[in-house]
Coordinates of C-alpha atoms (C1' of nucleotides) in Angstrom, one line a residue:
Chain A
M1 CA 106.5 83.1 115.8
E2 CA 103.4 85.3 116.2
T3 CA 103.9 88.2 118.8
Q4 CA 101.1 89.9 120.5
T5 CA 102.1 93.2 118.6
D6 CA 101.8 91.4 115.2
L7 CA 98.3 90.3 116.3
L8 CA 97.2 93.9 117.2
F9 CA 98.4 95.5 114.0
R10 CA 97.0 92.8 111.9
A11 CA 93.7 92.9 113.7
L12 CA 93.3 96.6 112.9
A13 CA 94.5 96.4 109.4
D14 CA 91.2 95.3 107.9
P15 CA 88.7 98.1 107.4
T16 CA 85.5 96.0 108.1
R17 CA 87.1 94.8 111.5
R18 CA 88.2 98.2 112.4
A19 CA 84.8 99.6 111.8
L20 CA 83.6 97.0 114.3
F21 CA 85.8 97.9 116.8
E22 CA 85.1 101.7 116.2
R23 CA 81.3 101.0 116.6
L24 CA 82.0 99.4 120.1
C25 CA 84.2 102.3 121.2
R26 CA 81.4 104.7 120.1
E27 CA 78.3 103.0 121.1
G28 CA 79.4 100.7 123.7
E29 CA 78.5 97.0 124.2
Q30 CA 76.6 95.3 121.4
T31 CA 75.2 92.0 120.6
V32 CA 76.5 90.0 117.3
G33 CA 73.0 90.7 115.9
A34 CA 73.2 94.4 116.4
L35 CA 76.5 94.6 114.7
T36 CA 75.6 92.4 111.9
A37 CA 72.6 94.6 111.1
T38 CA 74.7 97.5 109.9
A39 CA 78.1 95.7 109.1
G40 CA 77.5 95.2 105.6
V41 CA 78.7 91.5 105.6
S42 CA 77.3 88.3 106.8
Q43 CA 76.8 87.3 110.4
P44 CA 79.5 84.5 110.1
A45 CA 81.8 87.3 108.9
V46 CA 81.2 89.4 112.0
S47 CA 81.6 86.5 114.1
K48 CA 85.1 85.8 112.7
H49 CA 86.1 89.4 112.8
L50 CA 85.2 89.6 116.4
A51 CA 87.1 86.4 117.0
A52 CA 90.0 88.2 115.8
L53 CA 89.6 91.2 117.8
K54 CA 89.2 89.0 120.9
A55 CA 92.5 87.2 119.9
A56 CA 94.1 90.4 119.9
G57 CA 92.7 91.5 123.2
L58 CA 90.6 94.3 121.7
V59 CA 87.2 93.3 122.7
A60 CA 85.8 91.2 125.4
D61 CA 82.7 88.8 125.1
R62 CA 79.8 88.3 127.6
H63 CA 77.4 85.4 127.1
E64 CA 73.8 86.1 128.1
G65 CA 71.3 83.6 127.2
R66 CA 71.6 82.8 123.6
Q67 CA 73.2 86.0 122.7
T68 CA 76.7 87.3 123.0
H69 CA 77.5 90.8 123.9
Y70 CA 81.0 92.4 122.9
S71 CA 82.4 95.4 124.5
P72 CA 85.8 97.3 123.8
R73 CA 88.9 97.0 125.7
T74 CA 90.8 100.2 125.0
A75 CA 93.7 99.0 127.2
A76 CA 94.7 96.7 124.5
L77 CA 95.5 99.9 122.5
G78 CA 98.5 100.5 124.9
P79 CA 101.1 98.6 123.0
L80 CA 99.9 100.8 119.9
A81 CA 100.4 104.0 121.5
D82 CA 103.8 102.9 123.1
W83 CA 105.0 102.0 119.6
T84 CA 103.9 105.1 117.8
K85 CA 105.7 107.2 120.6
E86 CA 108.8 105.2 120.7
M87 CA 109.2 105.5 116.8
A88 CA 108.7 109.3 117.1
R89 CA 111.3 109.5 119.8
F90 CA 113.9 107.5 118.0
W91 CA 113.6 110.1 115.1
E92 CA 113.7 112.9 117.5
G93 CA 115.4 116.0 116.4
R94 CA 116.2 114.9 112.9
F95 CA 114.7 117.2 110.3
D96 CA 111.1 116.1 111.1
A97 CA 107.8 117.3 112.1
L98 CA 108.2 115.7 115.7
E99 CA 106.8 118.5 117.5
D100 CA 103.5 118.6 115.7
L101 CA 103.1 114.8 116.4
L102 CA 103.9 115.0 120.0
S103 CA 101.7 118.1 120.6
R104 CA 98.7 116.0 119.1
M105 CA 99.4 113.3 121.4
D106 CA 99.7 115.5 124.4
Q107 CA 96.1 116.4 123.9
Chain B
M1 CA 87.6 103.0 98.1
E2 CA 90.9 103.0 99.7
T3 CA 91.4 105.8 102.2
Q4 CA 94.5 107.2 103.5
T5 CA 94.1 105.6 106.9
D6 CA 93.4 102.2 105.4
L7 CA 96.8 102.4 103.6
L8 CA 98.5 103.5 106.8
F9 CA 97.1 100.5 108.9
R10 CA 97.7 98.1 106.1
A11 CA 101.3 99.3 105.7
L12 CA 102.1 98.6 109.3
A13 CA 100.3 95.3 109.6
D14 CA 103.3 93.3 108.0
P15 CA 105.9 92.5 110.3
T16 CA 109.0 92.8 107.8
R17 CA 107.6 96.0 106.6
R18 CA 107.1 97.2 110.1
A19 CA 110.8 96.2 111.0
L20 CA 112.1 98.2 108.0
F21 CA 110.3 101.2 109.3
E22 CA 111.5 100.7 112.8
R23 CA 115.1 100.4 111.4
L24 CA 114.8 103.7 109.6
C25 CA 113.4 105.3 112.7
R26 CA 116.2 104.1 115.0
E27 CA 119.2 104.5 112.6
G28 CA 118.1 107.1 110.4
E29 CA 118.4 107.5 106.6
Q30 CA 119.5 104.1 104.8
T31 CA 120.0 102.9 101.2
V32 CA 118.1 100.0 99.7
G33 CA 121.4 97.9 99.9
A34 CA 121.9 98.5 103.5
L35 CA 118.4 97.7 104.4
T36 CA 118.5 94.6 102.2
A37 CA 121.7 93.4 103.9
T38 CA 119.9 92.5 107.3
A39 CA 116.2 92.5 106.2
G40 CA 116.1 88.7 105.9
V41 CA 114.3 88.9 102.5
S42 CA 115.7 89.6 98.9
Q43 CA 116.3 93.1 97.4
P44 CA 113.1 93.1 95.2
A45 CA 111.0 92.3 98.2
V46 CA 112.7 95.2 100.4
S47 CA 111.9 97.5 97.2
K48 CA 108.2 96.6 97.3
H49 CA 108.1 97.1 101.0
L50 CA 109.5 100.5 100.8
A51 CA 107.0 101.4 98.0
A52 CA 104.2 100.4 100.3
L53 CA 105.7 102.4 103.1
K54 CA 106.0 105.4 100.8
A55 CA 102.6 105.1 99.4
A56 CA 101.4 105.5 103.2
G57 CA 103.6 108.4 103.6
L58 CA 105.7 106.6 106.2
V59 CA 109.1 107.2 104.3
A60 CA 110.6 109.4 101.7
D61 CA 113.1 108.6 99.2
R62 CA 116.0 110.5 97.8
H63 CA 118.0 109.5 94.9
E64 CA 121.8 110.0 94.9
G65 CA 123.6 108.7 92.0
R66 CA 122.5 105.1 91.4
Q67 CA 121.4 104.5 94.9
T68 CA 118.2 105.5 96.7
H69 CA 118.2 106.8 100.2
Y70 CA 115.0 106.3 102.4
S71 CA 114.3 107.9 105.4
P72 CA 111.2 107.9 107.9
R73 CA 108.5 110.5 108.1
T74 CA 107.2 110.1 111.6
A75 CA 104.7 112.9 110.9
A76 CA 102.7 110.0 109.0
L77 CA 102.1 108.5 112.5
G78 CA 99.8 111.5 113.2
P79 CA 96.5 110.0 112.1
L80 CA 97.6 106.8 114.0
A81 CA 98.1 108.6 117.2
D82 CA 94.9 110.5 116.7
W83 CA 92.9 107.4 115.9
T84 CA 94.1 105.7 119.0
K85 CA 93.3 108.6 121.3
E86 CA 89.9 109.0 119.7
M87 CA 89.0 105.3 120.3
A88 CA 90.1 105.7 123.9
R89 CA 88.2 108.9 124.4
F90 CA 84.9 107.4 123.1
W91 CA 85.0 104.8 125.7
E92 CA 85.9 107.2 128.5
G93 CA 84.6 106.4 132.0
R94 CA 83.1 103.0 131.1
F95 CA 84.6 100.3 133.2
D96 CA 87.9 100.4 131.3
A97 CA 91.6 101.1 132.0
L98 CA 91.4 104.4 130.3
E99 CA 93.4 106.2 132.8
D100 CA 96.4 103.7 132.2
L101 CA 96.4 104.3 128.6
L102 CA 96.2 108.0 128.6
S103 CA 98.9 108.3 131.2
R104 CA 101.1 106.3 128.9
M105 CA 100.5 108.6 126.0
D106 CA 101.2 111.6 127.9
Q107 CA 104.7 110.4 128.1
Chain C
dC1 C1' 58.9 68.0 123.4
dT2 C1' 59.1 70.9 119.6
dC3 C1' 60.1 75.0 117.3
dA4 C1' 62.3 79.2 116.7
dC5 C1' 66.2 82.3 117.4
dT6 C1' 71.1 83.7 118.1
dC7 C1' 75.6 82.8 117.4
dA8 C1' 79.8 79.9 116.1
dT9 C1' 82.0 76.7 113.1
dA10 C1' 83.0 74.0 108.9
dA11 C1' 83.8 73.8 104.2
dC12 C1' 84.7 76.1 100.3
dT13 C1' 85.9 80.0 96.8
dC14 C1' 88.5 83.7 95.3
dA15 C1' 91.5 87.5 95.4
dC16 C1' 95.2 89.6 97.3
dC17 C1' 99.7 89.7 99.3
dG18 C1' 104.6 88.6 100.3
dG19 C1' 108.0 85.9 98.5
dT20 C1' 110.8 84.3 94.7
dT21 C1' 113.8 84.7 90.0
dA22 C1' 114.9 87.2 86.1
dT23 C1' 115.5 91.4 83.8
dA24 C1' 115.4 96.1 82.6
dG25 C1' 117.5 100.8 83.4
dA26 C1' 120.3 104.1 85.1
dA27 C1' 124.8 105.4 86.9
dA28 C1' 129.7 104.7 88.2
dT29 C1' 134.1 102.3 86.9
dC30 C1' 137.5 100.7 84.0
Chain D
dG1 C1' 132.2 101.8 74.9
dA2 C1' 132.1 97.8 77.9
dT3 C1' 131.2 96.2 82.4
dT4 C1' 129.9 96.3 86.9
dT5 C1' 126.8 98.0 90.6
dC6 C1' 122.4 99.5 92.6
dT7 C1' 117.5 99.8 92.3
dA8 C1' 112.8 99.1 90.4
dT9 C1' 109.7 96.4 87.7
dA10 C1' 107.7 92.2 85.5
dA11 C1' 106.1 87.5 85.9
dC12 C1' 105.1 84.1 88.5
dC13 C1' 104.0 81.1 92.5
dG14 C1' 101.9 79.7 97.1
dG15 C1' 99.6 80.7 101.3
dT16 C1' 96.6 83.3 103.6
dG17 C1' 92.8 85.5 104.7
dA18 C1' 88.0 87.7 103.8
dG19 C1' 83.9 86.5 102.2
dT20 C1' 80.1 83.2 101.2
dT21 C1' 76.4 79.4 102.2
dA22 C1' 75.2 75.5 105.1
dT23 C1' 74.9 73.5 109.5
dG24 C1' 75.4 72.7 114.2
dA25 C1' 75.0 74.0 119.3
dG26 C1' 72.8 76.0 122.8
dT27 C1' 68.9 78.6 124.7
dG28 C1' 64.1 80.5 125.2
dA29 C1' 59.4 80.2 123.9
dG30 C1' 54.9 77.6 123.0

DNA sequence: CTCACTCATAACTCACCGGTTATAGAAATC
DNA sequence: GATTTCTATAACCGGTGAGTTATGAGTGAG
């Protein structure tokens, strides 16, 4: 079976896809055309990546006339943050640089 | 080119590989044989996954006699935590459940 | 109505990746 | 030294996924 966590990790594994998500986080809502302009791949490729991000809950789409606007949904990063922290905790206190990691996460 | 961040995300994308890393985090250092026993895949498959995790800096190996012990290196999760937090920050204050995410990361 | 534009889907190709079995190499045991 | 055990590597296979071009569906403009 395909869990939601699997979907999330797989969505973020591809560099092109991750770059698209990063752009949305930095610059906010964008149309497919705007994203395609600087993505380095074809428009259909961008559409497919956006569909994958949407399936993982990482972006939302909004239709306006003939163009589609995509925006980031950082709430979807929650499970990722939880997982990271959980892994760090399990290994707590065992010859590892846990303190460094936690200090970075606590801002 | 293949950046270190790419390596990290790709290493964690595969469920079998992520499960191996999780086991190491939960139960601590393990031999290849012990990991193989409950991994659900063959020993060579486990060895290859461990090699991928090692390339990403997520595990360390220690040779003792004819067996190899693998242990987690949670410090490698640092960049992952940084990236997550950065993405959340960029989108700060824009119609999103940022507070929820940050509160979860702050323990 | 017609034409142009924006995006998504279809159909296809190609490379890579995760899995296997077979085997090599090193180390412990007999 | 011979044999068994443990792990890594080699060689191979099948599936998947990321890319392409072509096209369809929907919308705005003339």
